[in-house]
Short mmCIF file of C-alpha atoms in Angstrom, two decimals:
data_model
loop_
_atom_site.label_atom_id
_atom_site.label_comp_id
_atom_site.label_asym_id
_atom_site.label_seq_id
_atom_site.Cartn_x
_atom_site.Cartn_y
_atom_site.Cartn_z
CA MET A 168 35.92 31.18 -1.47
CA ARG A 169 36.92 29.58 1.73
CA TYR A 170 34.42 30.22 4.40
CA ASN A 171 35.42 31.68 7.84
CA ALA A 172 34.55 34.19 10.30
CA TRP A 173 36.63 36.84 8.48
CA GLN A 174 34.35 36.36 5.34
CA ILE A 175 31.29 36.96 7.34
CA PHE A 176 32.73 40.01 9.09
CA LYS A 177 33.83 41.44 5.61
CA GLU A 178 30.46 40.69 3.89
CA ALA A 179 28.65 42.35 6.84
CA PHE A 180 30.37 45.64 6.02
CA THR A 181 30.08 45.42 2.26
CA GLY A 182 26.28 44.76 1.78
CA GLN A 183 26.61 40.90 1.47
CA THR A 184 27.54 41.48 -2.32
CA GLY A 185 30.54 39.14 -2.22
CA TRP A 186 28.87 35.87 -1.94
CA LYS A 187 29.09 33.84 -5.21
CA PRO A 188 27.27 30.71 -6.50
CA VAL A 189 29.18 27.73 -4.94
CA TRP A 190 28.94 25.40 -7.93
CA ARG A 191 29.11 25.91 -11.69
CA ASP A 192 26.29 25.04 -14.08
CA PRO A 193 28.51 23.39 -16.85
CA GLU A 194 27.41 21.99 -20.18
CA PRO A 195 28.01 18.23 -20.29
CA LYS A 196 31.08 17.21 -22.19
CA LYS A 197 31.16 14.47 -24.69
CA GLU A 198 33.17 12.05 -22.63
CA TYR A 199 34.13 11.55 -19.10
CA ASP A 200 36.20 8.89 -17.11
CA ILE A 201 33.42 8.43 -14.80
CA VAL A 202 29.63 9.27 -14.94
CA LEU A 203 27.56 9.10 -11.78
CA ILE A 204 23.78 8.62 -12.34
CA GLY A 205 22.06 10.48 -9.52
CA GLY A 206 23.01 13.74 -7.96
CA GLY A 207 21.55 13.02 -4.51
CA GLY A 208 23.49 12.80 -1.20
CA HIS A 209 25.21 9.46 -2.06
CA GLY A 210 26.12 10.59 -5.65
CA LEU A 211 27.54 13.86 -4.42
CA SER A 212 29.59 12.35 -1.77
CA THR A 213 30.82 9.68 -4.07
CA ALA A 214 32.01 12.35 -6.45
CA TYR A 215 33.76 14.27 -3.67
CA TYR A 216 35.57 11.24 -2.28
CA LEU A 217 36.53 10.20 -5.88
CA ALA A 218 38.21 13.60 -6.40
CA LYS A 219 39.61 13.88 -2.81
CA ASN A 220 40.79 10.30 -1.97
CA HIS A 221 41.51 9.12 -5.37
CA GLY A 222 42.47 12.22 -7.36
CA LEU A 223 39.93 11.47 -10.09
CA THR A 224 38.32 14.67 -11.39
CA ASN A 225 37.15 14.02 -15.04
CA ILE A 226 33.67 13.06 -13.55
CA ALA A 227 30.10 14.10 -14.32
CA VAL A 228 27.28 13.75 -11.87
CA LEU A 229 24.02 13.53 -13.75
CA GLU A 230 20.90 14.78 -11.82
CA LYS A 231 17.37 14.45 -13.24
CA GLY A 232 16.04 17.43 -11.22
CA TYR A 233 18.11 19.94 -9.21
CA ILE A 234 20.67 19.17 -6.50
CA GLY A 235 18.80 18.57 -3.25
CA SER A 236 15.55 17.76 -4.92
CA GLY A 237 15.37 14.08 -3.89
CA ASN A 238 15.54 12.27 -0.71
CA ILE A 239 18.59 14.32 0.64
CA GLY A 240 16.24 17.24 0.90
CA ARG A 241 13.34 15.18 2.23
CA ASN A 242 14.40 13.05 5.22
CA THR A 243 14.31 13.41 8.90
CA THR A 244 17.99 14.25 9.23
CA ILE A 245 18.96 11.62 11.84
CA VAL A 246 22.68 10.59 12.22
CA ARG A 247 23.39 7.59 14.21
CA ALA A 248 25.67 4.45 14.40
CA ASN A 249 23.54 2.01 16.66
CA TYR A 250 23.73 -0.94 14.22
CA PHE A 251 24.23 -4.49 15.53
CA LEU A 252 25.14 -6.99 12.64
CA PRO A 253 28.71 -7.30 11.47
CA GLY A 254 28.73 -5.53 8.05
CA ASN A 255 26.37 -2.77 9.19
CA SER A 256 28.05 -2.20 12.41
CA GLU A 257 31.51 -1.17 11.03
CA PHE A 258 29.94 0.70 8.03
CA TYR A 259 27.86 2.94 10.11
CA SER A 260 30.54 3.48 12.64
CA HIS A 261 32.87 4.64 9.83
CA SER A 262 30.13 6.85 8.66
CA LEU A 263 29.70 8.65 12.03
CA LYS A 264 33.45 9.17 12.33
CA LEU A 265 33.24 10.88 8.90
CA TRP A 266 30.26 12.88 10.03
CA GLU A 267 32.20 14.16 13.04
CA GLY A 268 35.04 15.56 10.85
CA LEU A 269 32.77 16.43 7.88
CA GLU A 270 32.40 20.30 8.53
CA SER A 271 35.97 20.89 8.73
CA ASP A 272 36.71 18.59 5.84
CA LEU A 273 34.12 20.23 3.43
CA ASN A 274 34.59 23.86 5.00
CA TYR A 275 30.95 23.82 5.18
CA ASN A 276 28.47 24.15 8.12
CA VAL A 277 26.29 21.08 7.95
CA MET A 278 24.94 21.96 11.46
CA HIS A 279 25.85 18.29 12.73
CA SER A 280 24.42 18.33 16.29
CA GLN A 281 25.34 15.25 18.45
CA ARG A 282 22.36 15.80 20.68
CA GLY A 283 22.01 12.10 21.67
CA LEU A 284 19.52 9.56 20.59
CA ILE A 285 17.27 7.62 22.82
CA ASN A 286 15.61 4.28 21.66
CA LEU A 287 12.78 3.50 24.21
CA PHE A 288 11.78 0.07 25.36
CA HIS A 289 8.75 -1.26 26.90
CA SER A 290 9.25 -4.80 28.17
CA ASP A 291 11.89 -7.05 29.76
CA GLY A 292 12.52 -8.84 26.55
CA GLN A 293 13.00 -5.57 24.71
CA ARG A 294 15.48 -4.45 27.27
CA ASP A 295 17.52 -7.57 26.78
CA ALA A 296 17.55 -6.99 23.09
CA PHE A 297 18.75 -3.48 23.71
CA VAL A 298 21.35 -4.55 26.10
CA ARG A 299 22.66 -6.80 23.42
CA ARG A 300 22.60 -4.10 20.84
CA GLY A 301 24.35 -1.68 23.21
CA ASN A 302 27.16 -4.12 23.86
CA ALA A 303 27.55 -4.59 20.15
CA MET A 304 27.91 -0.78 19.71
CA ILE A 305 30.54 -0.56 22.40
CA ASN A 306 32.31 -3.51 20.90
CA GLN A 307 32.41 -1.64 17.65
CA GLY A 308 33.96 1.34 19.40
CA ASP A 309 30.85 3.60 19.51
CA ASP A 310 28.98 4.59 22.64
CA ALA A 311 25.76 3.41 24.23
CA VAL A 312 24.30 3.89 27.66
CA LEU A 313 21.49 1.92 28.99
CA LEU A 314 19.02 4.14 30.89
CA ASP A 315 16.36 2.85 33.33
CA ARG A 316 13.00 4.41 33.74
CA ASP A 317 14.30 7.29 35.96
CA GLY A 318 17.31 7.76 33.75
CA VAL A 319 14.86 8.37 30.85
CA ARG A 320 12.88 10.50 32.99
CA GLN A 321 15.87 12.85 33.48
CA HIS A 322 16.33 13.23 29.89
CA LEU A 323 12.69 13.22 28.64
CA PRO A 324 10.32 14.33 31.46
CA TYR A 325 7.65 15.05 28.99
CA ILE A 326 6.79 11.63 27.61
CA ASP A 327 3.95 9.42 29.03
CA PHE A 328 5.73 6.78 31.13
CA ASP A 329 2.55 4.96 32.13
CA ASN A 330 0.95 4.35 28.86
CA VAL A 331 -1.23 1.25 29.34
CA ARG A 332 -0.06 -0.49 26.23
CA PHE A 333 3.51 0.68 26.08
CA PRO A 334 4.90 1.59 29.61
CA VAL A 335 8.27 2.93 29.29
CA TYR A 336 10.78 0.60 30.92
CA GLY A 337 13.92 2.42 30.03
CA GLY A 338 15.96 3.50 26.93
CA LEU A 339 19.24 2.96 24.91
CA LEU A 340 21.08 6.32 24.93
CA HIS A 341 23.54 6.80 21.97
CA PRO A 342 25.17 10.02 22.99
CA ARG A 343 27.00 10.50 19.64
CA GLY A 344 23.80 10.15 17.66
CA GLY A 345 21.95 13.36 16.59
CA THR A 346 20.86 15.21 13.44
CA ALA A 347 22.40 17.26 10.68
CA ARG A 348 21.05 19.97 8.26
CA HIS A 349 20.11 17.72 5.23
CA ASP A 350 20.18 20.31 2.60
CA ALA A 351 23.51 21.62 3.81
CA VAL A 352 25.00 18.33 3.45
CA ALA A 353 24.05 18.22 -0.19
CA TRP A 354 25.38 21.63 -0.76
CA GLY A 355 28.52 21.07 1.06
CA TYR A 356 29.38 17.94 -0.92
CA ALA A 357 28.38 19.64 -4.19
CA ARG A 358 30.64 22.52 -3.37
CA GLY A 359 33.48 20.34 -2.46
CA ALA A 360 33.15 18.20 -5.60
CA ASP A 361 32.71 21.13 -7.93
CA GLN A 362 35.76 22.95 -6.37
CA ARG A 363 37.73 19.86 -7.30
CA GLY A 364 36.70 19.92 -10.95
CA VAL A 365 33.77 17.51 -10.95
CA ASP A 366 30.88 18.63 -13.42
CA LEU A 367 27.55 18.70 -11.59
CA ILE A 368 24.88 18.58 -14.44
CA GLN A 369 21.39 19.27 -13.30
CA ASN A 370 18.24 18.75 -15.30
CA CYS A 371 19.86 15.96 -17.09
CA GLU A 372 17.97 12.72 -17.08
CA VAL A 373 19.68 9.42 -18.14
CA THR A 374 17.42 7.72 -20.76
CA GLY A 375 19.73 4.78 -21.58
CA ILE A 376 23.00 2.98 -20.74
CA ASP A 377 25.20 2.03 -23.60
CA ILE A 378 26.74 -1.41 -23.40
CA SER A 379 28.70 -3.14 -25.96
CA ASN A 380 30.38 -6.65 -25.57
CA GLY A 381 29.61 -6.70 -21.97
CA LYS A 382 31.30 -3.41 -21.37
CA VAL A 383 29.75 -0.11 -20.51
CA THR A 384 30.58 2.78 -22.97
CA GLY A 385 28.50 5.56 -21.92
CA VAL A 386 24.95 6.92 -21.26
CA GLN A 387 22.09 8.45 -23.30
CA THR A 388 20.64 11.52 -21.60
CA SER A 389 18.11 14.18 -22.12
CA ARG A 390 21.00 16.49 -23.00
CA GLY A 391 22.59 14.20 -25.49
CA PRO A 392 24.87 11.16 -25.27
CA ILE A 393 27.87 11.05 -23.01
CA ARG A 394 30.66 8.63 -23.33
CA ALA A 395 32.14 7.17 -20.17
CA LYS A 396 34.66 4.57 -19.07
CA LYS A 397 32.80 3.70 -15.93
CA VAL A 398 29.02 4.38 -15.03
CA ALA A 399 27.93 4.30 -11.48
CA MET A 400 24.28 4.03 -10.65
CA VAL A 401 23.24 5.79 -7.36
CA ALA A 402 19.54 6.55 -7.92
CA ALA A 403 17.97 5.38 -4.63
CA GLY A 404 14.18 5.08 -5.27
CA ARG A 405 14.68 5.13 -9.02
CA SER A 406 17.38 2.47 -9.03
CA GLY A 407 14.92 -0.01 -10.52
CA GLN A 408 14.36 2.05 -13.61
CA VAL A 409 18.09 3.10 -13.92
CA ALA A 410 19.12 -0.67 -13.75
CA ALA A 411 16.41 -1.67 -16.19
CA MET A 412 18.24 0.51 -18.79
CA ALA A 413 21.21 -1.96 -18.41
CA GLY A 414 19.00 -5.00 -18.64
CA MET A 415 19.05 -5.63 -14.95
CA ARG A 416 16.53 -6.40 -12.40
CA LEU A 417 17.30 -5.51 -8.72
CA PRO A 418 16.15 -7.03 -5.47
CA ILE A 419 14.55 -3.70 -4.79
CA GLU A 420 10.90 -2.38 -4.22
CA SER A 421 10.24 1.45 -3.98
CA HIS A 422 7.94 2.57 -1.22
CA VAL A 423 6.94 5.91 0.15
CA LEU A 424 7.89 7.10 3.59
CA GLN A 425 6.27 10.16 5.00
CA ALA A 426 7.70 12.86 7.25
CA PHE A 427 6.05 15.74 9.00
CA VAL A 428 7.05 19.13 10.57
CA THR A 429 5.26 21.25 12.93
CA GLU A 430 5.38 25.12 13.19
CA GLY A 431 8.29 26.52 14.93
CA LEU A 432 8.36 26.17 18.76
CA LYS A 433 10.54 27.13 21.55
CA PRO A 434 13.15 24.38 22.45
CA VAL A 435 11.35 21.54 23.87
CA ILE A 436 12.76 18.25 22.58
CA ASP A 437 16.51 18.19 23.12
CA HIS A 438 17.27 14.64 21.78
CA VAL A 439 16.31 12.45 18.90
CA VAL A 440 13.64 10.16 20.37
CA SER A 441 12.85 6.75 18.75
CA PHE A 442 9.55 5.07 19.77
CA GLY A 443 9.90 1.78 17.86
CA MET A 444 6.72 0.15 19.12
CA GLY A 445 4.75 2.97 17.45
CA HIS A 446 7.04 3.37 14.54
CA PHE A 447 7.70 6.87 15.40
CA TYR A 448 10.70 9.02 15.78
CA ILE A 449 11.01 12.79 16.50
CA SER A 450 13.63 15.55 16.88
CA GLN A 451 13.43 19.43 16.95
CA SER A 452 15.13 21.13 14.15
CA ASP A 453 17.31 24.28 14.98
CA LYS A 454 14.54 26.31 13.28
CA GLY A 455 12.14 25.17 16.04
CA GLY A 456 9.96 22.74 14.10
CA LEU A 457 9.26 19.28 15.42
CA VAL A 458 10.47 16.89 12.71
CA PHE A 459 8.87 13.47 12.91
CA GLY A 460 8.16 10.44 10.78
CA GLY A 461 6.57 6.94 10.97
CA ASP A 462 6.39 3.88 8.88
CA LEU A 463 6.01 3.05 5.14
CA ASP A 464 2.56 3.10 3.38
CA PHE A 465 3.33 -0.65 2.61
CA TYR A 466 2.37 -0.65 -1.01
CA SER A 467 4.84 0.30 -3.74
CA SER A 468 4.73 3.78 -4.84
CA TYR A 469 6.62 6.46 -6.80
CA ALA A 470 4.23 9.20 -5.71
CA GLN A 471 6.43 11.56 -3.51
CA ARG A 472 3.44 11.87 -1.16
CA GLY A 473 1.84 9.54 1.18
CA ASN A 474 -1.80 8.54 1.87
CA LEU A 475 -3.82 9.50 4.85
CA PRO A 476 -4.05 6.21 6.95
CA MET A 477 -0.26 6.52 7.71
CA LYS A 478 -0.57 10.10 8.65
CA GLU A 479 -3.24 9.23 11.08
CA HIS A 480 -1.07 6.43 12.60
CA VAL A 481 1.92 8.71 12.97
CA MET A 482 -0.22 11.26 14.75
CA GLU A 483 -1.60 8.57 17.10
CA ALA A 484 1.78 7.44 17.99
CA ALA A 485 2.97 10.93 18.68
CA MET A 486 -0.06 11.42 20.95
CA THR A 487 0.63 8.05 22.62
CA LEU A 488 4.35 8.89 23.29
CA MET A 489 4.08 12.74 24.17
CA PRO A 490 0.47 14.02 24.80
CA MET A 491 1.82 17.57 24.90
CA ILE A 492 2.47 17.30 21.21
CA GLY A 493 -1.32 17.72 20.68
CA LYS A 494 -0.85 21.42 21.16
CA ALA A 495 1.54 21.78 18.15
CA LYS A 496 0.14 22.46 14.71
CA VAL A 497 1.58 20.45 11.87
CA LEU A 498 2.92 22.74 9.11
CA ARG A 499 3.44 20.12 6.28
CA SER A 500 4.11 16.57 5.32
CA TRP A 501 6.17 15.11 2.56
CA GLY A 502 7.11 11.77 1.10
CA GLY A 503 10.31 10.22 -0.12
CA ILE A 504 10.75 7.22 -2.33
CA MET A 505 12.72 4.42 -0.43
CA ASP A 506 14.74 1.72 -2.30
CA MET A 507 13.66 -1.18 -0.04
CA SER A 508 15.91 -4.22 -0.29
CA PRO A 509 14.59 -7.72 0.94
CA ASP A 510 17.04 -7.70 3.98
CA GLY A 511 16.83 -4.20 4.91
CA SER A 512 20.53 -3.72 4.08
CA PRO A 513 22.15 -1.72 1.27
CA ILE A 514 24.10 -2.80 -1.85
CA ILE A 515 27.38 -1.35 -3.10
CA ASP A 516 28.88 -3.69 -5.66
CA ARG A 517 30.00 -4.24 -9.15
CA THR A 518 27.46 -5.50 -11.79
CA HIS A 519 27.65 -8.33 -14.47
CA VAL A 520 28.45 -5.46 -16.95
CA ASP A 521 32.12 -4.42 -16.98
CA GLY A 522 32.49 -0.86 -15.69
CA LEU A 523 28.98 -0.55 -14.34
CA PHE A 524 28.51 -0.22 -10.64
CA VAL A 525 25.47 -0.20 -8.25
CA ASN A 526 24.70 1.56 -5.20
CA CYS A 527 21.10 1.06 -3.84
CA GLY A 528 18.88 -0.36 -1.21
CA TRP A 529 19.26 2.18 1.56
CA ASN A 530 15.65 1.59 2.76
CA TYR A 531 14.93 4.32 5.21
CA GLY A 532 18.47 4.80 6.39
CA GLY A 533 20.12 6.54 3.69
CA PHE A 534 20.84 10.02 5.20
CA LYS A 535 23.20 8.98 7.97
CA ALA A 536 24.99 6.79 5.42
CA VAL A 537 25.92 9.52 3.02
CA PRO A 538 29.60 10.00 3.88
CA ALA A 539 30.55 6.32 4.21
CA SER A 540 28.45 5.31 1.17
CA GLY A 541 30.27 7.71 -0.97
CA TRP A 542 33.66 6.85 0.62
CA ALA A 543 33.10 3.03 -0.11
CA TYR A 544 31.55 3.51 -3.50
CA ALA A 545 34.40 5.91 -4.52
CA HIS A 546 36.91 3.34 -3.49
CA LEU A 547 34.97 0.51 -5.40
CA ILE A 548 34.76 2.59 -8.59
CA ALA A 549 38.46 3.92 -8.50
CA THR A 550 40.12 0.65 -7.41
CA GLY A 551 37.68 -1.97 -8.46
CA LYS A 552 37.79 -3.53 -4.93
CA PRO A 553 35.15 -3.23 -2.32
CA HIS A 554 36.22 -1.01 0.68
CA ASP A 555 36.68 -2.96 3.83
CA THR A 556 33.68 -1.19 5.69
CA ALA A 557 31.31 -2.03 2.78
CA ALA A 558 32.72 -5.49 1.68
CA ARG A 559 29.55 -7.25 2.93
CA TYR A 560 27.10 -5.08 0.92
CA ARG A 561 27.20 -7.52 -2.00
CA LEU A 562 24.60 -7.91 -4.80
CA ASP A 563 25.01 -11.64 -5.04
CA ARG A 564 24.13 -12.26 -1.23
CA PHE A 565 20.50 -12.84 -2.50
CA THR A 566 21.77 -15.41 -5.13
CA THR A 567 23.89 -17.38 -2.59
CA GLY A 568 22.10 -16.69 0.54
CA ARG A 569 25.38 -16.01 2.14
CA GLY A 570 25.77 -12.80 4.27
CA ILE A 571 22.20 -11.70 4.31
CA MET A 572 21.98 -8.96 6.82
CA ASP A 573 18.44 -8.70 8.38
CA GLU A 574 19.16 -6.02 11.03
CA GLU A 575 15.63 -5.85 12.27
CA GLY A 576 15.14 -9.63 12.49
CA THR A 577 11.86 -9.55 10.67
CA GLY A 578 12.84 -11.96 7.96
CA SER A 579 14.62 -11.53 4.56
CA GLN A 580 11.97 -10.82 2.14
CA HIS A 581 10.05 -7.88 0.68
CA ASN A 582 7.36 -6.19 2.57
CA LEU A 583 8.83 -7.07 5.90
CA HIS A 584 11.07 -3.89 6.57
CA MET W 93 -6.62 6.89 0.00
CA LEU W 94 -6.92 3.72 -2.27
CA THR W 95 -10.27 2.26 -2.56
CA LEU W 96 -10.30 -1.35 -3.57
CA THR W 97 -13.11 -3.90 -4.44
CA CYS W 98 -12.68 -7.35 -3.23
CA PRO W 99 -13.52 -9.70 -6.10
CA CYS W 100 -14.20 -12.41 -3.66
CA CYS W 101 -17.05 -10.94 -1.43
CA GLY W 102 -17.78 -7.88 -3.65
CA VAL W 103 -17.17 -5.38 -0.85
CA SER W 104 -15.61 -1.95 -1.69
CA GLY W 105 -13.37 -0.59 1.03
CA GLU W 106 -10.71 1.81 1.86
CA GLU W 107 -7.08 0.72 2.03
CA THR W 108 -7.14 0.26 5.85
CA GLU W 109 -9.60 -2.69 5.27
CA PHE W 110 -6.88 -4.46 3.26
CA HIS W 111 -3.26 -5.41 3.39
CA ALA W 112 -0.73 -5.21 0.59
CA GLY W 113 1.21 -8.40 -0.32
CA GLY W 114 3.76 -7.30 -2.99
CA GLU W 115 4.21 -8.24 -6.55
CA ALA W 116 1.76 -10.65 -8.32
CA HIS W 117 2.12 -13.29 -10.96
CA LEU W 118 5.45 -14.49 -9.63
CA LYS W 119 6.50 -17.74 -11.07
CA ARG W 120 7.45 -20.01 -8.31
CA TYR W 121 10.81 -22.01 -8.20
CA GLY W 122 11.38 -24.64 -5.66
CA PRO W 123 13.98 -27.33 -4.88
CA GLY W 124 15.95 -28.45 -7.89
CA SER W 125 15.72 -25.22 -9.70
CA SER W 126 18.74 -23.05 -10.51
CA ASP W 127 20.10 -20.48 -7.99
CA ASN W 128 19.28 -17.64 -10.31
CA ASP W 129 15.64 -18.77 -10.93
CA PHE W 130 15.20 -19.24 -7.11
CA GLU W 131 16.63 -15.78 -6.50
CA GLY W 132 14.51 -14.19 -9.10
CA TYR W 133 11.39 -15.75 -7.48
CA LEU W 134 12.36 -14.73 -3.98
CA PHE W 135 13.90 -11.35 -4.29
CA MET W 136 14.01 -9.75 -7.89
CA ARG W 137 11.05 -7.50 -8.42
CA GLU W 138 9.81 -5.39 -11.57
CA ASN W 139 9.30 -2.46 -9.39
CA PRO W 140 7.78 -0.34 -12.22
CA LYS W 141 6.98 3.30 -12.11
CA GLY W 142 3.48 3.11 -13.58
CA VAL W 143 1.26 -0.08 -14.20
CA HIS W 144 1.84 -2.70 -11.52
CA PHE W 145 0.16 -5.88 -10.67
CA GLU W 146 0.06 -6.79 -7.04
CA ARG W 147 -1.45 -9.07 -4.32
CA TRP W 148 -3.84 -7.79 -1.68
CA ARG W 149 -5.66 -9.54 1.07
CA HIS W 150 -9.08 -8.52 2.46
CA VAL W 151 -7.82 -8.75 6.03
CA TYR W 152 -10.80 -7.02 7.82
CA GLY W 153 -13.38 -8.58 5.54
CA CYS W 154 -13.56 -12.11 3.86
CA GLY W 155 -9.77 -12.59 4.62
CA LYS W 156 -9.26 -14.00 0.84
CA TRP W 157 -6.22 -13.00 -1.19
CA PHE W 158 -6.81 -11.25 -4.54
CA LEU W 159 -4.89 -9.31 -7.26
CA ALA W 160 -5.05 -5.59 -8.23
CA ALA W 161 -3.80 -3.66 -11.18
CA ARG W 162 -2.57 -0.23 -9.90
CA CYS W 163 -0.45 2.74 -11.06
CA THR W 164 2.49 3.20 -8.77
CA ALA W 165 3.11 6.92 -9.94
CA THR W 166 -0.46 8.10 -9.53
CA LEU W 167 -1.81 5.49 -7.12
CA GLU W 168 -4.81 4.89 -9.45
CA VAL W 169 -6.47 1.47 -9.10
CA PHE W 170 -7.38 0.09 -12.60
CA GLY W 171 -9.29 -2.85 -11.20
CA THR W 172 -9.06 -6.02 -9.12
CA TYR W 173 -9.55 -9.72 -9.97
CA PRO W 174 -9.42 -13.14 -8.38
CA ALA W 175 -5.94 -14.69 -7.50
CA GLN W 176 -6.81 -18.00 -9.39
CA THR W 177 -5.17 -16.94 -12.53
CA THR W 178 -1.63 -16.72 -14.09
CA GLU W 179 -2.18 -13.48 -15.85
CA PRO W 180 -4.53 -10.47 -15.67
CA PRO W 181 -8.06 -11.04 -17.46
CA GLN W 182 -8.60 -9.22 -20.64
CA ASP W 183 -11.02 -6.74 -19.23
CA ILE W 184 -8.43 -5.41 -16.85
CA LYS W 185 -5.84 -5.20 -19.56
CA ASP W 186 -8.36 -3.30 -21.83
CA LYS W 187 -9.16 -0.83 -18.96
CA ILE W 188 -5.41 -0.20 -18.52
CA THR W 189 -4.81 0.23 -22.24
CA ALA W 190 -7.57 2.92 -22.36
CA LYS W 191 -5.70 4.78 -19.65
CA ARG W 192 -2.00 3.97 -20.46
CA PRO W 193 -1.64 3.21 -24.17
CA GLY W 194 1.42 1.16 -24.77
CA TRP W 195 1.92 -0.10 -21.23
CA SER W 196 3.61 -3.31 -20.65
CA TRP W 197 4.63 -5.32 -17.44
CA ARG W 198 6.94 -8.44 -17.62
CA ASP W 199 5.38 -10.42 -20.65
CA PHE W 200 1.92 -8.79 -20.33
CA ALA W 201 0.76 -5.73 -22.54
#
């Protein structure tokens, strides 16, 4: 069914009985051309673009849980292209362009809202750094506007401008930045892939990767063996365990990142606000809840929940930035498992095994990358060559030291991002 | 909330008193080693879901580094021990075996 206003109109008069499940629940076949390990945002978008851009449809997406159960359903929904380093810059720029056409492409409302993103700065040195970043964004063809203190006040009158430790000097506004409905992104891509013939197989955990003579031949799963000509790993926080099945170690540590949402409120925060010095960022969902998050717990974890010290830190940062938030009640908090790479940039590449591909290392930036990651990964799997926008996301950059992309400038080693 | 006991000064404290320092028992490779060995030392990690050995520092205490055995899935701390060793002591291994029979981590089991 193609969604449009007429369908809504028709269903309103026929008791809403015509809506059908938007993807099938197929039994796994014995053999596929391509098996994707992981049915998260990146896996689903990869399947979608393999079908749409490359005409490949004999594909299975194997998901351990259910569609939308991983990080695609537990993030803070921010979409932006304010990257700085060559490699990241063109990739996220491409991703934002795909976001802008995503709803008509998928025929699915992902509630993409370009409400503007403001990164605050608190010193002259930080202003210089943001001027440089803004120029890099403009040179890439994206948008950036430097706001002074009064400029920020026009957008965000409610923040504390005269905090003793972090007085607000100004902000870098990225007007095309914003948010999207995270679950809808998963559902939209799942529906699009399914309509083109991709099998989405849920509750199917991969337990082994079959390799013979240096070539991948299939996977073992909790629902039986599946043969495949190509196998693509895209398992985010679980990348380490999946890669271990192929005898690989990855330059990845898995950490928990927490996020929070308050009870629904009337419209109060119009933008995405990022308070880097407090490791704090916030936006308001269309349902009214204030959605915000902070920093990692900083020790490796596979528990999809965080510990209390970081919760306290995030609440303190929130109160520092916008004292009015103290009146809001936190409804719930949750944690997602981040695949942290040493330089804070992702990996989309072949592996030493013929026909086996790897896509991981998204750190805490995976959501906004969903369209371009799938696009580039599909291109790599289909053609064997890296896509231009993701050519620098090489696995071997840690062996050679060439092309390491430390966007934050904190140093290219674990535990610094 | 993790509770860790510093084996250097004997103080037990909450995780806010300590700072995590990543994977323990790394074999160090320096100048003259192969690219793969050097990469392995700098970047490649076990990243297990389950039993993990890692470095911690008692930052708001004696300031010393030490090692801990912890489960990354349940966040249970099995025990801590001094850093002047190349493998976990037998009593720590026994404690882990009692709770996670059949565990292994790199060459240890």
